[in-house]
Coordinates of C-alpha atoms in Angstrom, one line a residue:
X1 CA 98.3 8.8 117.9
X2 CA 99.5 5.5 116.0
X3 CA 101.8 5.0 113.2
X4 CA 100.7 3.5 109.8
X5 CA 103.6 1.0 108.4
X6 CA 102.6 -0.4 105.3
X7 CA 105.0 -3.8 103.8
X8 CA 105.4 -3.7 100.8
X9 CA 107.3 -5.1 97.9
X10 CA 105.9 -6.2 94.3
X11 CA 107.9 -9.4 94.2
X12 CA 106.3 -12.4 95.4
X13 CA 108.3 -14.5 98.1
X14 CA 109.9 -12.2 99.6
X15 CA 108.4 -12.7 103.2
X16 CA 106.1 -10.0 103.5
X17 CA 103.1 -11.3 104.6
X18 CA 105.3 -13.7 107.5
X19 CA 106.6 -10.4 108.7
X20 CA 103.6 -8.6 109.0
X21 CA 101.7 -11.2 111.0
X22 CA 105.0 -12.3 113.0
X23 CA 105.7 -8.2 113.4
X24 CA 102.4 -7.6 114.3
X25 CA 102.2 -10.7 116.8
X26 CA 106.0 -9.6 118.2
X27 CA 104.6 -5.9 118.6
X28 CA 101.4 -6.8 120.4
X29 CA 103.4 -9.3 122.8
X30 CA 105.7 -6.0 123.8
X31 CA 101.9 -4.8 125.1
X32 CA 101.3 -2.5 121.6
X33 CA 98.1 -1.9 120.4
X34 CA 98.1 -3.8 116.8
X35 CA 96.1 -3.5 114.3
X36 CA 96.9 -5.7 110.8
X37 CA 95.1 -4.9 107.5
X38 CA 95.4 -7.8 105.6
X39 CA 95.0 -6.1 101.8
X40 CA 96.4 -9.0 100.2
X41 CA 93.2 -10.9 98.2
X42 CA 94.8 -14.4 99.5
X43 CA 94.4 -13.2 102.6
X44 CA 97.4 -15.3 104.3
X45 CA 97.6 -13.0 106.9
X46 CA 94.5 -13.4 108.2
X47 CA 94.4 -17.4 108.0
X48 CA 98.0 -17.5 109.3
X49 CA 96.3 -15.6 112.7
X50 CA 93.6 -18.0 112.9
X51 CA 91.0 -16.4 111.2
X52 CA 88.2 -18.9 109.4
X53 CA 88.5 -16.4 106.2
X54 CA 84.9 -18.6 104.8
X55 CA 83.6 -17.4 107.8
X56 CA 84.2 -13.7 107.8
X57 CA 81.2 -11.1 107.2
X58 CA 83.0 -8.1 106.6
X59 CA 86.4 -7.5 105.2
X60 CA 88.9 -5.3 103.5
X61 CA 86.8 -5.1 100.7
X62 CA 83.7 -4.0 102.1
X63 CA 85.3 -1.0 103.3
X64 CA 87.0 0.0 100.2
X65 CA 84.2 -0.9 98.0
X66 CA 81.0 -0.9 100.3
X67 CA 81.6 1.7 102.7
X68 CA 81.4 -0.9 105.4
X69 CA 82.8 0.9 108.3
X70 CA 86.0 -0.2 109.1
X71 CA 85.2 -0.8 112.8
X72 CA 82.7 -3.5 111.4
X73 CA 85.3 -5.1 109.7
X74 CA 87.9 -5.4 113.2
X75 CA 88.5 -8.9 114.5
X76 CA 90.5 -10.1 117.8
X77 CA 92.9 -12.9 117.2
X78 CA 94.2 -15.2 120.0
X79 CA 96.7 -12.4 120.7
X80 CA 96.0 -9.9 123.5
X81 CA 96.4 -6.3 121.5
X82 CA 96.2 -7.8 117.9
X83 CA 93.5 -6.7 116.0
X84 CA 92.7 -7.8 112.5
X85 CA 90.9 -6.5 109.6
X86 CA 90.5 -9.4 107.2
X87 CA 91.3 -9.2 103.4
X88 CA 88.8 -11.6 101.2
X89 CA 89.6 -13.3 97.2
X90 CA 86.8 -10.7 96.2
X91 CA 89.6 -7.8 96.6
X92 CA 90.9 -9.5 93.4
X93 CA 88.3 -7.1 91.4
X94 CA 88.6 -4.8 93.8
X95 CA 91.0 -2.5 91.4
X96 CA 88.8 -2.1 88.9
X97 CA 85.5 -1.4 90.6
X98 CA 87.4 1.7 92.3
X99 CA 88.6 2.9 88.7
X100 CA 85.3 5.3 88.7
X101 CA 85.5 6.5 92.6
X102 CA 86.5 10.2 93.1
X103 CA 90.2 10.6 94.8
X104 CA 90.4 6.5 94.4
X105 CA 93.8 6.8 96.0
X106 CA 92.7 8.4 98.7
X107 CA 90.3 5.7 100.3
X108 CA 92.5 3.7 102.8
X109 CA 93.3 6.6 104.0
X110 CA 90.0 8.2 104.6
X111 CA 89.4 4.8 106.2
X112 CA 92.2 4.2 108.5
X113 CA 92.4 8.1 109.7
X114 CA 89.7 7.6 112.3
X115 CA 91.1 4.3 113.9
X116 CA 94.9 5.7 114.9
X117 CA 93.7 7.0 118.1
X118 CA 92.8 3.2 119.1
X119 CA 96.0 1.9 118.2
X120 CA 99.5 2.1 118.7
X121 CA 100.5 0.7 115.1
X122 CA 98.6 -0.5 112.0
X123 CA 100.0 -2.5 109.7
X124 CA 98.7 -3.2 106.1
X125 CA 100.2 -6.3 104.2
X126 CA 100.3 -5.1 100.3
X127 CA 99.8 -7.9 97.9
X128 CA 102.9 -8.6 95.8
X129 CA 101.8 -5.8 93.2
X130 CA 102.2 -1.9 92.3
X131 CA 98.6 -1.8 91.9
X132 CA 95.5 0.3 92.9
X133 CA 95.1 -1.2 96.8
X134 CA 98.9 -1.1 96.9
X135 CA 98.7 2.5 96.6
X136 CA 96.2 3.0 98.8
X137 CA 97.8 1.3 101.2
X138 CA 101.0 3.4 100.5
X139 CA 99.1 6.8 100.8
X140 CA 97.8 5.6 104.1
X141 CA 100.9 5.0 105.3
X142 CA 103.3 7.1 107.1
X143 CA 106.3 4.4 106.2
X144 CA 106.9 1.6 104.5
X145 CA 108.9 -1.6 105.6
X146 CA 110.4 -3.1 102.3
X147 CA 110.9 -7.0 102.5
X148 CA 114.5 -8.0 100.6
X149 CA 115.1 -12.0 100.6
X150 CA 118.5 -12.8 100.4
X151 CA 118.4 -14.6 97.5
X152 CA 118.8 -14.4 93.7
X153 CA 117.6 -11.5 91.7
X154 CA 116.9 -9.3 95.2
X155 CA 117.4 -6.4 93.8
X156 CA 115.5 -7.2 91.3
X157 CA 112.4 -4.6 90.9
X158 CA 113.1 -2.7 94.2
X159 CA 114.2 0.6 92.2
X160 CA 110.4 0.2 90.7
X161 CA 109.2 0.0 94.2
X162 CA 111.2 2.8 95.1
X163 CA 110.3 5.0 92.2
X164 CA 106.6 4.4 93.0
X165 CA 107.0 5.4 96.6
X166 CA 109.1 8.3 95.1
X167 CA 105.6 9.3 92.9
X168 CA 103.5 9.0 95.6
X169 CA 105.3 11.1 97.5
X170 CA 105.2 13.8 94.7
X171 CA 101.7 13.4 94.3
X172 CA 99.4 12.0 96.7
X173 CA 101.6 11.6 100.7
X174 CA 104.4 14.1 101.0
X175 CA 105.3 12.8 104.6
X176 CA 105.8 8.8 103.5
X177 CA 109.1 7.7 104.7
X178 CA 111.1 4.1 104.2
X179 CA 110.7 2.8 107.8
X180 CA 114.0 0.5 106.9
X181 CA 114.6 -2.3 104.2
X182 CA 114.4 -6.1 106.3
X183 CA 116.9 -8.9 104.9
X184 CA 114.5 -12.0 104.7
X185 CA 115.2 -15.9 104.2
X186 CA 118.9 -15.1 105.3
X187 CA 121.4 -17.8 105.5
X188 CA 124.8 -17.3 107.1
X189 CA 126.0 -20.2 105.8
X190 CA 125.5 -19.2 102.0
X191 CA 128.1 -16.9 100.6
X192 CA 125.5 -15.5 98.3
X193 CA 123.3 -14.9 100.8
X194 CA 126.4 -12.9 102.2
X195 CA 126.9 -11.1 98.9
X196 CA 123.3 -9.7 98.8
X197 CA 123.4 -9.0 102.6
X198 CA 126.6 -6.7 101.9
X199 CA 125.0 -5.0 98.9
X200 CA 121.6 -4.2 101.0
X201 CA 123.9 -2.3 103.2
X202 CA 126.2 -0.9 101.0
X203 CA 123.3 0.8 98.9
X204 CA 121.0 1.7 101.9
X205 CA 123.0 2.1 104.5
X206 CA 121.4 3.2 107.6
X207 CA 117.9 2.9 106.0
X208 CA 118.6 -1.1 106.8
X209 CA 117.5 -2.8 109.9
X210 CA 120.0 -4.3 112.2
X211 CA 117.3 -7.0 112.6
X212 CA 117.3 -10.3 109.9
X213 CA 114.8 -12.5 109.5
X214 CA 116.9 -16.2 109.0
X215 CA 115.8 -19.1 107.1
X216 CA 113.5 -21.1 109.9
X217 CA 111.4 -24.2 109.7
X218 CA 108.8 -22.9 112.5
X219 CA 108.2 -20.1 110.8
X220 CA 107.4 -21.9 107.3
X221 CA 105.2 -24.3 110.0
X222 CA 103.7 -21.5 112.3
X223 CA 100.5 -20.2 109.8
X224 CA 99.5 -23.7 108.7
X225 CA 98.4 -24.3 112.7
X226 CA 97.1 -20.3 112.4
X227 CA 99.6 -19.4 114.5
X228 CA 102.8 -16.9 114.7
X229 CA 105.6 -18.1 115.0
X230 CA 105.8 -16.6 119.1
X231 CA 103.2 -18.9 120.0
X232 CA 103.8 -21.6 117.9
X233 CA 107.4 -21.6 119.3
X234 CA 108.3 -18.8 121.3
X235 CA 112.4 -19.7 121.6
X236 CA 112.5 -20.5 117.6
X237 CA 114.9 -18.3 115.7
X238 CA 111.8 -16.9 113.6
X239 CA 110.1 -15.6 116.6
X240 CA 113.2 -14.0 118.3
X241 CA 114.1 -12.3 115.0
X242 CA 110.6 -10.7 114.6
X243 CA 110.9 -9.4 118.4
X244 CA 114.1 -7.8 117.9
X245 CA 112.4 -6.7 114.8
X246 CA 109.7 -5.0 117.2
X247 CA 111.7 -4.0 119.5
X248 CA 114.0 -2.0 117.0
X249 CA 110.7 -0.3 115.6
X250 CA 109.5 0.4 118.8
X251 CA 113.2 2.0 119.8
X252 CA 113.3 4.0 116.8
X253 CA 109.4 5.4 116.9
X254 CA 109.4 6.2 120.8
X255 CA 112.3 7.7 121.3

């Protein structure tokens, strides 16, 4: 049976939808089955793997709002064991045409349930919001990867995040668990960037991964060729941080 890690964090910029296709490209490359939900309706993710999103016929949206089934909606990238299910700028409304659907929470879920035995992992990158497809995505989920940048204002909005996830624990997915915070855009060479590294860990402690994601030009360069950054540059320091990334999720879920 796979695992469903959803990344999430309401802030913009923060890196999330870099380390969901660079995770998910790292994880396939260490011969996982992948599967990445792109629930995000600018769909980065999906252009950043070398999707033609103009092109797609099914997406995201179909199966939350159409009943498409999701095995419809599957694309292969480029990548041996990476899957994609496309997101599509129609999710936009896709919030309010689920306000009248019965257990509207509940429909990710329902939707991603049949696929775990095909895959090792599915990921699902959330849109920078705490709305209704973010919370689908985080009562799919077994865990949740949060995305911190190390940069000003952080913190900033994670203790909403965290109060959500504490809610929808309460109410709709007793089991979901914080898979570990990731530091993004770090910079050794900036003290703050030092300051907010130190108070990641001093507040989260062990929930924090050993694995950063540093500042790296590739990795800003890699989705504008629709490409991660492991095949746009296998030995950049973007790529070797997302496979230690992998490799630490991987470690801590197979044990």
């Amino acid at each position: 049976m796979g695992k469903i890690i959803a990344l999430a964090n309401q802030k913009g910029g923060v890196g999330k939808t870099t380390t969901s296709m660079n995770l998910a490209a790292s994880l396939a490359t260490l011969e996982k089955k992948v599967l990445l939900i792109d629930a995000d309706p600018q769909a980065n993710a999906s252009s950043g793997l070398g999707l033609n999103v103009q092109e797609v016929e099914s997406s995201i949206y179909d199966c939350l709002i159409n009943q498409v089934d999701p095995r419809e909606a599957i694309y292969e990238s480029d990548i041996p064991n990476l899957d994609v299910i496309p997101s599509h700028i129609d999710l936009v409304g896709a919030e309010i045409e689920m306000l009248n659907m019965k257990n509207r929470e509940q429909v990710m879920r329902k939707l991603l349930r049949p696929l775990l035995s095909d895959y090792d992992y599915i990921l699902i990158d959330c849109s920078p919001s705490l709305g209704l497809i973010t919370v689908n995505a985080l009562t799919a989920a077994d865990s949740v990867i949060i995305p911190v940048q190390c940069e000003y204002f952080a913190l900033e909005g994670i203790s909403k995040l965290l109060n959500t996830i504490k809610l929808i624990k309460q109410k709709l997915n007793p089991a979901l668990a914080i898979e570990g915070f990731l530091l993004t855009m770090y910079d050794s060479r900036l003290r703050l960037a030092n300051q907010i590294k130190d108070e990641v860990l001093r507040h989260f402690q062990e929930l924090v991964f050993k694995a950063v994601i540093n500042r790296n030009v590739k990795l800003s360069e890699a989705p504008s060729h629709g490409l991660p950054a492991i095949l746009y540059d296998a030995d950049s320091t973007g790529a070797r941080n997302h496979l230690e990334l992998a490799k630490e999720i991987i470690e801590k879920n197979e044990k």
